[in-house]
Coordinates of C-alpha atoms and ligand atoms in Angstrom, one line a residue:
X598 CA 142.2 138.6 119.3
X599 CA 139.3 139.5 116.6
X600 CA 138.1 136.1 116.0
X601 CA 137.5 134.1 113.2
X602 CA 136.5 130.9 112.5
X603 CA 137.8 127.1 114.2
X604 CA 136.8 126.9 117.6
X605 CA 138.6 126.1 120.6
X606 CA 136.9 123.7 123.2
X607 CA 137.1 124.6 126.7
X608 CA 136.9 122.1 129.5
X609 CA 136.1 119.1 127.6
X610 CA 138.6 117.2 124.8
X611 CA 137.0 118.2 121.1
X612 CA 137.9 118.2 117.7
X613 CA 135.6 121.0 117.3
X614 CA 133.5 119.4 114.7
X615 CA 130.2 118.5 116.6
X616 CA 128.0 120.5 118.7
X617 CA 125.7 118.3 119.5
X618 CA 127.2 115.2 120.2
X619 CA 128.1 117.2 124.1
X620 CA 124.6 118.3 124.5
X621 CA 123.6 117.3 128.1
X622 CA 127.0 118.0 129.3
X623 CA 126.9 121.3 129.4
X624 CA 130.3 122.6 127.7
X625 CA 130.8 126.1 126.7
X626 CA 132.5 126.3 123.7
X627 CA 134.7 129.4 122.6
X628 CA 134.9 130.4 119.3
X629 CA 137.9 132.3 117.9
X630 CA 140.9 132.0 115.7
X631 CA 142.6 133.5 112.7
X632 CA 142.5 134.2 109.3
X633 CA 145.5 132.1 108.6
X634 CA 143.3 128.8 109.3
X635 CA 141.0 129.4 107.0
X636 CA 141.2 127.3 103.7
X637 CA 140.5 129.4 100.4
X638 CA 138.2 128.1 97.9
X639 CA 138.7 130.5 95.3
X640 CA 136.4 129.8 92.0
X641 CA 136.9 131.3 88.9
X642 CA 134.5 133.1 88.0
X643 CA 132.9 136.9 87.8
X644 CA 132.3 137.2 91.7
X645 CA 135.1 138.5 93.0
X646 CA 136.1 140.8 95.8
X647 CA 136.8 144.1 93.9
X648 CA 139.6 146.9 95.4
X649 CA 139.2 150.2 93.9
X650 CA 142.0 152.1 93.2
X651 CA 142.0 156.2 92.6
X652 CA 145.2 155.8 90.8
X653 CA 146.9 159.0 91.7
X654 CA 146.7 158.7 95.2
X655 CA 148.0 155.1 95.9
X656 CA 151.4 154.3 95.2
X657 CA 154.2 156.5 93.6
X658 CA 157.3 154.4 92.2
X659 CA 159.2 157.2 90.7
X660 CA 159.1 160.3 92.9
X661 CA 157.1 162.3 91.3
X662 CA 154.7 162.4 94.3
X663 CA 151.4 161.2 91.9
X664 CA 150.4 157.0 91.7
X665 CA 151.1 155.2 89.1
X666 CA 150.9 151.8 87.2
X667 CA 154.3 150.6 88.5
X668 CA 153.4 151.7 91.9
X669 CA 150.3 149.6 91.8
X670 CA 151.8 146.9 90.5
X671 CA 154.1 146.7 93.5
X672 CA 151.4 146.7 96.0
X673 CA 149.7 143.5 94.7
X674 CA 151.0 141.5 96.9
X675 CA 149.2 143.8 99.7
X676 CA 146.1 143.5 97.8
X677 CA 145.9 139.7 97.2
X678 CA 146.9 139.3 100.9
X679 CA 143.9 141.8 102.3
X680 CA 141.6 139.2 100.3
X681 CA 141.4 141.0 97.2
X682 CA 141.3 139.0 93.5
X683 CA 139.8 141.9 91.3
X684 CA 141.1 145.2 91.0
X685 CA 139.4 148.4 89.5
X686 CA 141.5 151.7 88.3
X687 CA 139.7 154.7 88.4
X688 CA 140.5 156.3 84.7
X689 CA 143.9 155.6 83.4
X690 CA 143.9 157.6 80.0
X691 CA 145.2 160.5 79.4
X692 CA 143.4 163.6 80.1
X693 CA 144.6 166.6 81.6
X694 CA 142.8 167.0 84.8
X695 CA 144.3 164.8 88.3
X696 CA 141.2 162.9 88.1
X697 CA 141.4 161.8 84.6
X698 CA 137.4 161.1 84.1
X699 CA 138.2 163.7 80.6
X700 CA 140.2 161.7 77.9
X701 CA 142.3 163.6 75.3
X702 CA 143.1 159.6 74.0
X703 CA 141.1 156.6 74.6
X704 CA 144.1 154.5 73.5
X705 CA 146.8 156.4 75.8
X706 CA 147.8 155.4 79.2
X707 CA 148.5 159.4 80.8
X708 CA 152.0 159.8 81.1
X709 CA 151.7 160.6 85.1
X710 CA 150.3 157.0 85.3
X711 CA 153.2 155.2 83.1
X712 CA 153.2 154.1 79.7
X713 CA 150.9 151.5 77.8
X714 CA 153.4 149.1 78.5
X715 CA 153.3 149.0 82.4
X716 CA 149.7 149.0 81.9
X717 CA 150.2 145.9 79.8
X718 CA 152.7 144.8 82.9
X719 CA 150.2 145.2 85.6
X720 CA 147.6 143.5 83.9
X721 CA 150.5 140.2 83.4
X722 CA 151.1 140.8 86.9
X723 CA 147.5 140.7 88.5
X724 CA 147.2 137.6 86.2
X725 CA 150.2 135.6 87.5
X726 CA 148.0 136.3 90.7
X727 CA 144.1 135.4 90.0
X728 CA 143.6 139.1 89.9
X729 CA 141.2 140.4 87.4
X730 CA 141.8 144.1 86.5
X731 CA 139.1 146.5 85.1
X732 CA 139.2 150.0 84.4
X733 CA 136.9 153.0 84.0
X734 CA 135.6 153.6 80.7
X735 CA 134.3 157.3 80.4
X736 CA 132.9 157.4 77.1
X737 CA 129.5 159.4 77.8
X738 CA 131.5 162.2 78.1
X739 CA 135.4 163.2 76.8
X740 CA 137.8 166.3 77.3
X741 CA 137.1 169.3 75.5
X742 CA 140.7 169.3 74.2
X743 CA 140.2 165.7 72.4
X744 CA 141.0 166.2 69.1
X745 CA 137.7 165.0 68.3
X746 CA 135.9 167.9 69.8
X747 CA 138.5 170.4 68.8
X748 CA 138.2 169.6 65.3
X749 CA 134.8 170.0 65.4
X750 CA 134.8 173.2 67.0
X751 CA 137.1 174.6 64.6
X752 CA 134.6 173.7 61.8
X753 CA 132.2 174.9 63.5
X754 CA 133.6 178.5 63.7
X755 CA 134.3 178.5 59.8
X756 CA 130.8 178.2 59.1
X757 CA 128.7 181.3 57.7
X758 CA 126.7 182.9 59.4
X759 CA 123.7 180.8 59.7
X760 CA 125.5 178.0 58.1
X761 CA 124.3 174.0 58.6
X762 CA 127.3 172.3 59.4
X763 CA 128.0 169.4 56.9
X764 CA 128.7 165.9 58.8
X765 CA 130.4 164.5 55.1
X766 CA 132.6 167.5 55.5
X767 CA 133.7 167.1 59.0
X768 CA 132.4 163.7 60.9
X769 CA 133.0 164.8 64.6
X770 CA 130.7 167.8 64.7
X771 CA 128.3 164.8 64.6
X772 CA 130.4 163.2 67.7
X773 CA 128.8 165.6 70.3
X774 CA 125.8 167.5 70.9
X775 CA 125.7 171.1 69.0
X776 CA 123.1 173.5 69.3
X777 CA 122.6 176.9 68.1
X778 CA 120.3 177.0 71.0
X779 CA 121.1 176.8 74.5
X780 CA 119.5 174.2 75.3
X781 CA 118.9 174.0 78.4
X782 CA 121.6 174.7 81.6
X783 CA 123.9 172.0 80.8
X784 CA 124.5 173.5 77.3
X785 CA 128.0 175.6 77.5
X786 CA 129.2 177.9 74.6
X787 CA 132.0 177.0 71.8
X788 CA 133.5 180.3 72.0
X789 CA 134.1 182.2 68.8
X790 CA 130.7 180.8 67.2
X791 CA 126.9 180.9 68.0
X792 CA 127.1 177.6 68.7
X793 CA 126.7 175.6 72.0
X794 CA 127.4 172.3 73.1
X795 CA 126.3 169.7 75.5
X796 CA 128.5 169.3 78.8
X797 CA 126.4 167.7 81.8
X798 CA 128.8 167.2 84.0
X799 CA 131.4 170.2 83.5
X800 CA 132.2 172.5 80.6
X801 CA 135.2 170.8 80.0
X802 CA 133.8 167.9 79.5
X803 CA 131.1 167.9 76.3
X804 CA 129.3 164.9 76.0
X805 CA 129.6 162.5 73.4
X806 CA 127.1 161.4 70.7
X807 CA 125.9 157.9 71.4
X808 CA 123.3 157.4 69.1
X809 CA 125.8 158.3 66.2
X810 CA 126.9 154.8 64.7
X811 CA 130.5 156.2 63.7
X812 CA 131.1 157.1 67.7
X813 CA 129.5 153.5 68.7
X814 CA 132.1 152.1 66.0
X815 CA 135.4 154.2 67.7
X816 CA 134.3 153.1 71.3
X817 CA 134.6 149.6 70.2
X818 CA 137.8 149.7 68.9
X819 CA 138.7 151.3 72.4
X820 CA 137.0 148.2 73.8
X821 CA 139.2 145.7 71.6
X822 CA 142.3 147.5 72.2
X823 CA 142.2 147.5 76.0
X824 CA 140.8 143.8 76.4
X825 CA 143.7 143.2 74.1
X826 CA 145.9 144.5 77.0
X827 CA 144.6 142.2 79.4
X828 CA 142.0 144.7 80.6
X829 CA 139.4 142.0 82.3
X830 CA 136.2 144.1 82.7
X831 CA 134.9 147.8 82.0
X832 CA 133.3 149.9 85.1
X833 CA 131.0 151.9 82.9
X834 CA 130.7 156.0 84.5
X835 CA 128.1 158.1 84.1
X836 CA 125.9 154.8 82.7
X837 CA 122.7 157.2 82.8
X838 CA 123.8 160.0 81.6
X839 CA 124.6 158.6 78.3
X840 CA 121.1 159.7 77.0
X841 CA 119.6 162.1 79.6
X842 CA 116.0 161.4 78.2
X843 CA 115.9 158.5 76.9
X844 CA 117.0 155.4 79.8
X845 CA 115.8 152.7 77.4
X846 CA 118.9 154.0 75.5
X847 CA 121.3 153.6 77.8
X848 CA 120.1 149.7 78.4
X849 CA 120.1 148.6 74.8
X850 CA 123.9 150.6 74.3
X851 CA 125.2 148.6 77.7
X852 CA 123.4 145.7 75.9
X853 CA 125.1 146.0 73.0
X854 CA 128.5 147.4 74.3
X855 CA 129.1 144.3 76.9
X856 CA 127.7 142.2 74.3
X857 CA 130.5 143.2 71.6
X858 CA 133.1 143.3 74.7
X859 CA 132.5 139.2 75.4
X860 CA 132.7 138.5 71.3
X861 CA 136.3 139.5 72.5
X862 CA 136.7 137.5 75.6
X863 CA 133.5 135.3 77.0
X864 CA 134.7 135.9 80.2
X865 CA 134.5 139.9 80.2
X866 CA 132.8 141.9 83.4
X867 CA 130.9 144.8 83.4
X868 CA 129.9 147.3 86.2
X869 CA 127.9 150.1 85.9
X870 CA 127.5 153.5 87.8
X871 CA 123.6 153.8 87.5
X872 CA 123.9 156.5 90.4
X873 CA 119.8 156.0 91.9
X874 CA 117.1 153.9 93.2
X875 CA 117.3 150.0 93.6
X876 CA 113.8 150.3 91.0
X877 CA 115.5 152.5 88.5
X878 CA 118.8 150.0 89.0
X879 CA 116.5 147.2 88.9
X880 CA 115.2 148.3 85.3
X881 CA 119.1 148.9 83.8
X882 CA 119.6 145.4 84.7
X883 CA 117.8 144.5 82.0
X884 CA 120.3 145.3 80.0
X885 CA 121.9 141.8 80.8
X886 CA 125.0 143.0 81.7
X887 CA 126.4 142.1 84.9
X888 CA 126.4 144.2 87.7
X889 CA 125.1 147.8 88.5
X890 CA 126.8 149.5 91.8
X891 CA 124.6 148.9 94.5
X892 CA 123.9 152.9 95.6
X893 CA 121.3 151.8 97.7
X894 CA 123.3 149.9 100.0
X895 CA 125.8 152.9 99.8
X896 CA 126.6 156.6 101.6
X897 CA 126.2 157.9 104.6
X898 CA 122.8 157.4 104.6
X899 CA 122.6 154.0 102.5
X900 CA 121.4 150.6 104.2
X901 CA 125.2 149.5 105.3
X902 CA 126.1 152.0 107.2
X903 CA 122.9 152.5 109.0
X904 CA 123.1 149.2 110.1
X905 CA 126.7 149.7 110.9
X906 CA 126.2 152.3 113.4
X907 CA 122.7 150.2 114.8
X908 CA 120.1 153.1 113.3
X909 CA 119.0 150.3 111.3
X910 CA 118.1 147.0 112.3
X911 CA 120.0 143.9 111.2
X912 CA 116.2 142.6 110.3
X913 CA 116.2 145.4 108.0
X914 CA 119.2 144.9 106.7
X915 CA 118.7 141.6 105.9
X916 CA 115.4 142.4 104.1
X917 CA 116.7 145.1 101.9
X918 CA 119.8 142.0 100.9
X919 CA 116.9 139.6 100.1
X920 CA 114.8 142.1 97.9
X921 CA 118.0 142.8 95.8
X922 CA 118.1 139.5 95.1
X923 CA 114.5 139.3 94.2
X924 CA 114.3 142.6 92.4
X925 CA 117.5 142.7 90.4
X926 CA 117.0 138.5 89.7
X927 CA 114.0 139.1 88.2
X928 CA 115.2 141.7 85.8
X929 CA 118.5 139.4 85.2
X930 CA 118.8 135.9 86.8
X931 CA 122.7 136.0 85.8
X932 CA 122.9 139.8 88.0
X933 CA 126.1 140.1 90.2
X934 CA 125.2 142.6 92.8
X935 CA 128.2 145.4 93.0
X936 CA 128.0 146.6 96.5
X937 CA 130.1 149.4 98.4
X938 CA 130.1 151.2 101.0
X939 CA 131.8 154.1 99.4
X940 CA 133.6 155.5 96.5
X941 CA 135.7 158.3 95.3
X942 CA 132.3 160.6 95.4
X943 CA 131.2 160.4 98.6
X944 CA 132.5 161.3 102.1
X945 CA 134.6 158.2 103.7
X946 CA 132.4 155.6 106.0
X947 CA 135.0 157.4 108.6
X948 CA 133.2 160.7 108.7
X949 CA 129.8 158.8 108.2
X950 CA 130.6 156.8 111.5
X951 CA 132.8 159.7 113.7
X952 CA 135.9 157.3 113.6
X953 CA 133.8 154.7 115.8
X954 CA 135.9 151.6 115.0
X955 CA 133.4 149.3 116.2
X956 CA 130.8 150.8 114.0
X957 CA 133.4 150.7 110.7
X958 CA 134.2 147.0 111.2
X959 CA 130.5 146.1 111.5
X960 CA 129.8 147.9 108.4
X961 CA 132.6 146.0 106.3
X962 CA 131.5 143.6 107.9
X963 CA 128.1 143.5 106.6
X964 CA 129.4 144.8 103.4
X965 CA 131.4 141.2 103.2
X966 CA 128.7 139.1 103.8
X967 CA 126.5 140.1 100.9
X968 CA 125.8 138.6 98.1
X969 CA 127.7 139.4 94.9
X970 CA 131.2 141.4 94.0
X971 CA 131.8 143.6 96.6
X972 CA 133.9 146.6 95.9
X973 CA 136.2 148.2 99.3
X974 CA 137.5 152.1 98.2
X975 CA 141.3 152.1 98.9
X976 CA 141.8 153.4 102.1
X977 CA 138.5 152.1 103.9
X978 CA 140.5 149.0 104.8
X979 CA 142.5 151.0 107.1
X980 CA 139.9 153.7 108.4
X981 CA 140.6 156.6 105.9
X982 CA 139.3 160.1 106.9
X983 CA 138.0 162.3 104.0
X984 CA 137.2 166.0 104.7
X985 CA 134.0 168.3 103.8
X986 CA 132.4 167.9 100.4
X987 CA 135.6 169.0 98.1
X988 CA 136.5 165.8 95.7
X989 CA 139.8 166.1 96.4
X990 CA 139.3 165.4 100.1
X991 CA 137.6 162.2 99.4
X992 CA 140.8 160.9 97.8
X993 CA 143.6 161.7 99.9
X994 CA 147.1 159.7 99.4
X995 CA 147.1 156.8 100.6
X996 CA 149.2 155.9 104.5
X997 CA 151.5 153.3 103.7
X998 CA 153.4 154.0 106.8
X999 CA 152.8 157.3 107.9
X1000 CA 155.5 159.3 106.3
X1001 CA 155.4 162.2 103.9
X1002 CA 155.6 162.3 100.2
X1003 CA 159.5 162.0 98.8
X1004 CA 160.9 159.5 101.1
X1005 CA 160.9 157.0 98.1
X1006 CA 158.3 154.8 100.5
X1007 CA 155.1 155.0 97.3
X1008 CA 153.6 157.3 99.3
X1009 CA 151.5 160.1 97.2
X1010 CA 151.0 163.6 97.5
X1011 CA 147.1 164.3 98.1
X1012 CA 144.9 166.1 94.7
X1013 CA 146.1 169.2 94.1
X1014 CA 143.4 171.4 95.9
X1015 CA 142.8 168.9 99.0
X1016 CA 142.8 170.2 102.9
X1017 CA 146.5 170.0 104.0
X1018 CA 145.2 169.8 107.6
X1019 CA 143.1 166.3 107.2
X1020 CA 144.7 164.2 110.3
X1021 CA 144.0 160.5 110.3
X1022 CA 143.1 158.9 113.7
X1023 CA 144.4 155.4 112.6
X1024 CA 147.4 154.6 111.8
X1025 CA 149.0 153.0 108.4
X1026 CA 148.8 150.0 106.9
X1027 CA 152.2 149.4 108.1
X1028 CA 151.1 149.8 112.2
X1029 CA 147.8 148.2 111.6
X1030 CA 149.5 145.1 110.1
X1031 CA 150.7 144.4 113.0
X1032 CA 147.9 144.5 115.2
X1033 CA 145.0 141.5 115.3
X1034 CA 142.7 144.2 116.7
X1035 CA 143.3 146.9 113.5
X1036 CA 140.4 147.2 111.3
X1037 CA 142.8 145.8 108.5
X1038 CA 143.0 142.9 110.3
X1039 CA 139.4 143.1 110.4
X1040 CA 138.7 143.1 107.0
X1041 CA 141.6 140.1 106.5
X1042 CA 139.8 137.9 108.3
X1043 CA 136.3 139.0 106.7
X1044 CA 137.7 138.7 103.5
X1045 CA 139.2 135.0 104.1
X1046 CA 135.9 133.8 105.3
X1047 CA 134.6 135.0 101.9
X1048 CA 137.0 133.2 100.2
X1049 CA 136.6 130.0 102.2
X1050 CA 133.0 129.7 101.6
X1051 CA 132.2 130.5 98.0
X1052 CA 128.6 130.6 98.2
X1053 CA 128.5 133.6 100.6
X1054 CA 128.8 135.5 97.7
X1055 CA 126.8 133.0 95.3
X1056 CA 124.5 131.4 97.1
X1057 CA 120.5 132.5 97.2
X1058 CA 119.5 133.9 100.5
X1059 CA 116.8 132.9 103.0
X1060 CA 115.8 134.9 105.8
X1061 CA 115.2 132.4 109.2
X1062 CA 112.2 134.6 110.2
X1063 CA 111.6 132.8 113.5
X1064 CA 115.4 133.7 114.7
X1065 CA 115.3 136.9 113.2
X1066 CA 114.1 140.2 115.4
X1067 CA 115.8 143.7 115.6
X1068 CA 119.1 144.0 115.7
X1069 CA 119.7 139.8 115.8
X1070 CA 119.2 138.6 112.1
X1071 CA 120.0 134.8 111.0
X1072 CA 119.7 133.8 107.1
X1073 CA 120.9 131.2 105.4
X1074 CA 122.7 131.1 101.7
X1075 CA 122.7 127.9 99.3
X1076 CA 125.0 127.7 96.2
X1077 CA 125.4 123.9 94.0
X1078 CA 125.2 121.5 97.0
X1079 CA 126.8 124.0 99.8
X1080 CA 125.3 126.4 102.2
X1081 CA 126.3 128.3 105.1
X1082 CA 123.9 130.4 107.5
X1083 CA 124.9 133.8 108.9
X1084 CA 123.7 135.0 112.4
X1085 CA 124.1 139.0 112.9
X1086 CA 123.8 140.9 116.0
X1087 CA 124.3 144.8 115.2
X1088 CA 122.6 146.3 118.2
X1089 CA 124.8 147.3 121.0
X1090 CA 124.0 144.1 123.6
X1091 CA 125.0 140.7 123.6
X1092 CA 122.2 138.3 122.1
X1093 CA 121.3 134.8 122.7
X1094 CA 119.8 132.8 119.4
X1095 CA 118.6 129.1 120.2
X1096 CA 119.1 127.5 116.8
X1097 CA 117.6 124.2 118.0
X1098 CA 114.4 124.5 116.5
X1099 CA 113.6 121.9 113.6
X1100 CA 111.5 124.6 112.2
X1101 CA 114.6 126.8 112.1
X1102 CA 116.3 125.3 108.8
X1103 CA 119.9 125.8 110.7
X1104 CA 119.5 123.3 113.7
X1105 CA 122.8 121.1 114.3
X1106 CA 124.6 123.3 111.7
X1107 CA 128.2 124.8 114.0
X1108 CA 129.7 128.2 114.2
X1109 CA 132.7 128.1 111.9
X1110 CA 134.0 131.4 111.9
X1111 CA 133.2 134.8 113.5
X1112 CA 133.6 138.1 112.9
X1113 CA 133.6 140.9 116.3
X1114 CA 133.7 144.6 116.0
X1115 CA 135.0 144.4 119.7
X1116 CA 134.9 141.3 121.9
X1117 CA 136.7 138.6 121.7
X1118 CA 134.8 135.2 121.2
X1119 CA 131.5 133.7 121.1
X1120 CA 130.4 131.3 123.8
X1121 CA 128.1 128.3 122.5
X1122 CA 126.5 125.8 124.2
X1123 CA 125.1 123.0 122.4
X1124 CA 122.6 124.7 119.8
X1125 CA 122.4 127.9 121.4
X1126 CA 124.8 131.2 120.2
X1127 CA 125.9 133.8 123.0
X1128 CA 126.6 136.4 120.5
X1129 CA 128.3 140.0 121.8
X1130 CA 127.9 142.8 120.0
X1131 CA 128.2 143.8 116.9
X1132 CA 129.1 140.7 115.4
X1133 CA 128.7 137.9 112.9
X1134 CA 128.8 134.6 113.1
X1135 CA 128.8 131.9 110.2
X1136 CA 127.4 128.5 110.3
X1137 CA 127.7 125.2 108.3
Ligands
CA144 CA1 154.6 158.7 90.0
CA145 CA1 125.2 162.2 77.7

């Protein structure tokens, strides 16, 4: 058993609820249960625990071997039961690469995906089901086979020699970047002119024009058209990149763009990739929207894993959590942190943490106690390997059940280009459902205490210094008129924590659920916590 929440007295009659009415008589108390007795408490609002789909790699309904709309759609169920109630789709459009982050047509589900009407579908669907959807908006960048671009370069190869191009004449050689200079090393050439053109990422995909009004006034009517959809919230790409020189840019177009977005619906989210420093994060949130990705907290090196795998202390941990709150509050009091362990850049938390299961469900664990909208990459919920530093590897199909592509089960066929030879060393979602001890049961039941207690993810954070050393971290989390306290132990030994203290802010509050990477329950006596290893226990 992994343990959550009620507890089960042993060796005296109890209804559980009160610590320190036994204290004299010595009873041990055993902590443990299952998601399943946990009551949800689910509110409304723009915290929400966020699953990100790489669309192409998740669930195939028609055979073709690629994910798609309908596909997604018929895993909902899967997701809402993991704990999920916000969804975001890595690019949807139509573009002609597999990863789709190079739009030919802003308005144009890609025909591999599904139509504009199962996009229309899903969003009904996740509706019917509290799920909010959002989807990745690539505008600082699009294909070099828009039509946009391709008009312009056209014009621009019917010039004279030494001819200015005329923006009255043709309005999208405006919508980019053109120089007859190269620049500088992210310049690429138009071919069949002396002209070059701005492409930061890739040649084939030129960025856009942002301070041209005419672009701002297309990338609104994208906006309208897919919140018209049902489209809940925008995650913004390449958020820093939209004017490489020039950051205060970028805040005042988020500013403005979110600000247009919740003309259209009040209610809309926002959630930028700002891909740097919690200072230079710190300063986009300024911007009002939101939430920026929390890269800090992210990667193989980033503050969650670290404390995963014990090479950094939960005290740490829980230092870097509250300075988040107090550096990104201060730029925005309304900020939703957005953090992650990983995404569809970056090497899976598997290879971070060799496979060590213990390690993974102490990092999701941690993950799912922070403050804010957490976002879980498909496939971490199950233990998914990536391989090396190709893309491709990093966004393998997802294992339903461990077959093969074509056996009409959803499952995908990996990116064209990925490692055939990448083994997983757990199983699927289908053997891992049935096992209490499977990291997906692990993130269940870390997921229902989330939605149990609301202001885990809303409430303002306290550290309890006096309980707090090392690898054992206590802090405590008020929301409106609720709080709950959270006692960590990361290290690799079993930790006693005396919460009696009046000084302590937690004394008389009672374990309610907890969280193990490995053993099975937490013995309490009256006001004092035998906590094993890697594990978290919550209070009220
Ligand atoms: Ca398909
Ligand atoms: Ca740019």
């Amino acid at each position: 058993m992994i343990a959550t929440c009620l507890f089960t007295a042993c060796g005296y009659p109890s209804s559980g609820s009160d610590i320190t009415e036994t204290a004299g008589s010595d009873p041990v108390e055993s902590v443990s249960s299952s998601a399943e007795l946990l009551t949800p408490d689910i509110i409304d609002d723009n915290y929400r625990n966020y699953y990100e789909i790489f669309v192409g790699s998740y669930c195939d309904s028609d055979g073709d071997g690629i994910g798609d709309l309908r596909g997604i759609e018929s895993k909902l169920d899967y997701i809402s039961d993991l704990g999920c109630n916000g969804i975001w789709l890595t690019p949807v459009m139509a573009a002609p690469s597999y990863h789709k982050y190079d739009t030919t047509d802003y308005y144009m589900i890609d025909p591999a995906f599904g139509t504009n009407d199962d996009f229309k579908a899903l969003t009904d669907a996740c509706h019917e089901r509290g799920i909010r959807l959002i989807i990745d908006l690539v505008i600082n960048h699009s294909s070099n086979e828009h039509p946009w671009f391709k008009e312009a370069c056209d014009y621009l190869r019917t010039l004279p020699e030494g001819g200015e191009p005329d923006p009255g004449v043709c309005p999208t050689v405006d919508y980019y970047h053109f120089s007859r200079e190269k620049l500088n090393a992210s310049y690429s050439e138009v071919s069949g002119s002396d002209w070059y053109y701005e492409a930061v990422f890739y040649y084939t995909q030129p960025d856009l024009n942002l301070h041209n009004e005419a672009v701002v006034d297309e990338l609104e009517n994208v906006a309208a058209y897919w919140i018209d959809m049902g489209c809940d919230g925008f995650r913004m790409d390449a958020a820093m990149h939209y004017d490489d020189e020039v950051s205060s840019y970028n805040i005042d177009f988020l500013h403005d763009y979110y600000e247009y977005c919740r003309t259209l619906n009040p209610d809309f989210y926002m959630v930028s990739e700002v891909w740097a420093s919690e200072k230079t994060i710190a300063d986009y949130y300024a911007s009002g929207t939101p939430s920026f990705f929390n890269f800090d907290a992210a990667d193989a090196e980033g503050k969650l894993i670290r404390a995963g795998r014990g090479k950094l202390a939960a005290e740490r941990f829980v230092e870097a959590c509250a300075d988040y709150e107090k550096t990104y509050g201060a730029a925005n009091p309304d900020f939703i942190d957005a953090p992650f362990i990983t995404n569809h850049d970056m090497g899976r938390v598997a290879n971070a943490l060799q496979s060590k299961s213990a390690d993974m469900k102490m990092t999701a664990g941690l993950l799912l106690s922070m403050s804010g909208s957490p976002f879980i990459y498909y496939g971490e919920e199950i233990g998914m390997k990536s391989k090396g530093n190709a893309d491709e590897n990093k966004r393998l199909h997802m294992n339903w059940d461990g077959s093969g592509y074509g056996d009409g089960s959803g499952v995908c066929k990996d990116p064209q280009g990925a490692d055939a030879d990448v083994e997983q060393k757990f199983p699927s979602v289908a053997e891992q459902e049935k096992d209490p001890a499977s990291i997906l049961s692990y993130y269940k039941e870390a997921l229902a205490i989330r939605n149990a207690y609301p202001e885990i993810a809303r409430g303002h954070m306290e550290i309890v210094d006096e309980l707090t050393d090392g690898h054992v971290a206590v802090i405590t989390k008020t929301w409106n008129d609720r709080r709950i306290a959270i006692v960590y132990n990361t290290g690799e030994e079993s930790a006693t924590v005396d919460i009696s203290g009046e000084g302590t802010g937690v004394k008389g509050m009672k374990p309610v659920a907890v969280l193990c990477a490995e053993t099975e329950t937490v013995m309490t006596q009256p006001e004092m916590l035998e906590i094993p290893p890697k594990t978290i226990v919550y209070l009220k």
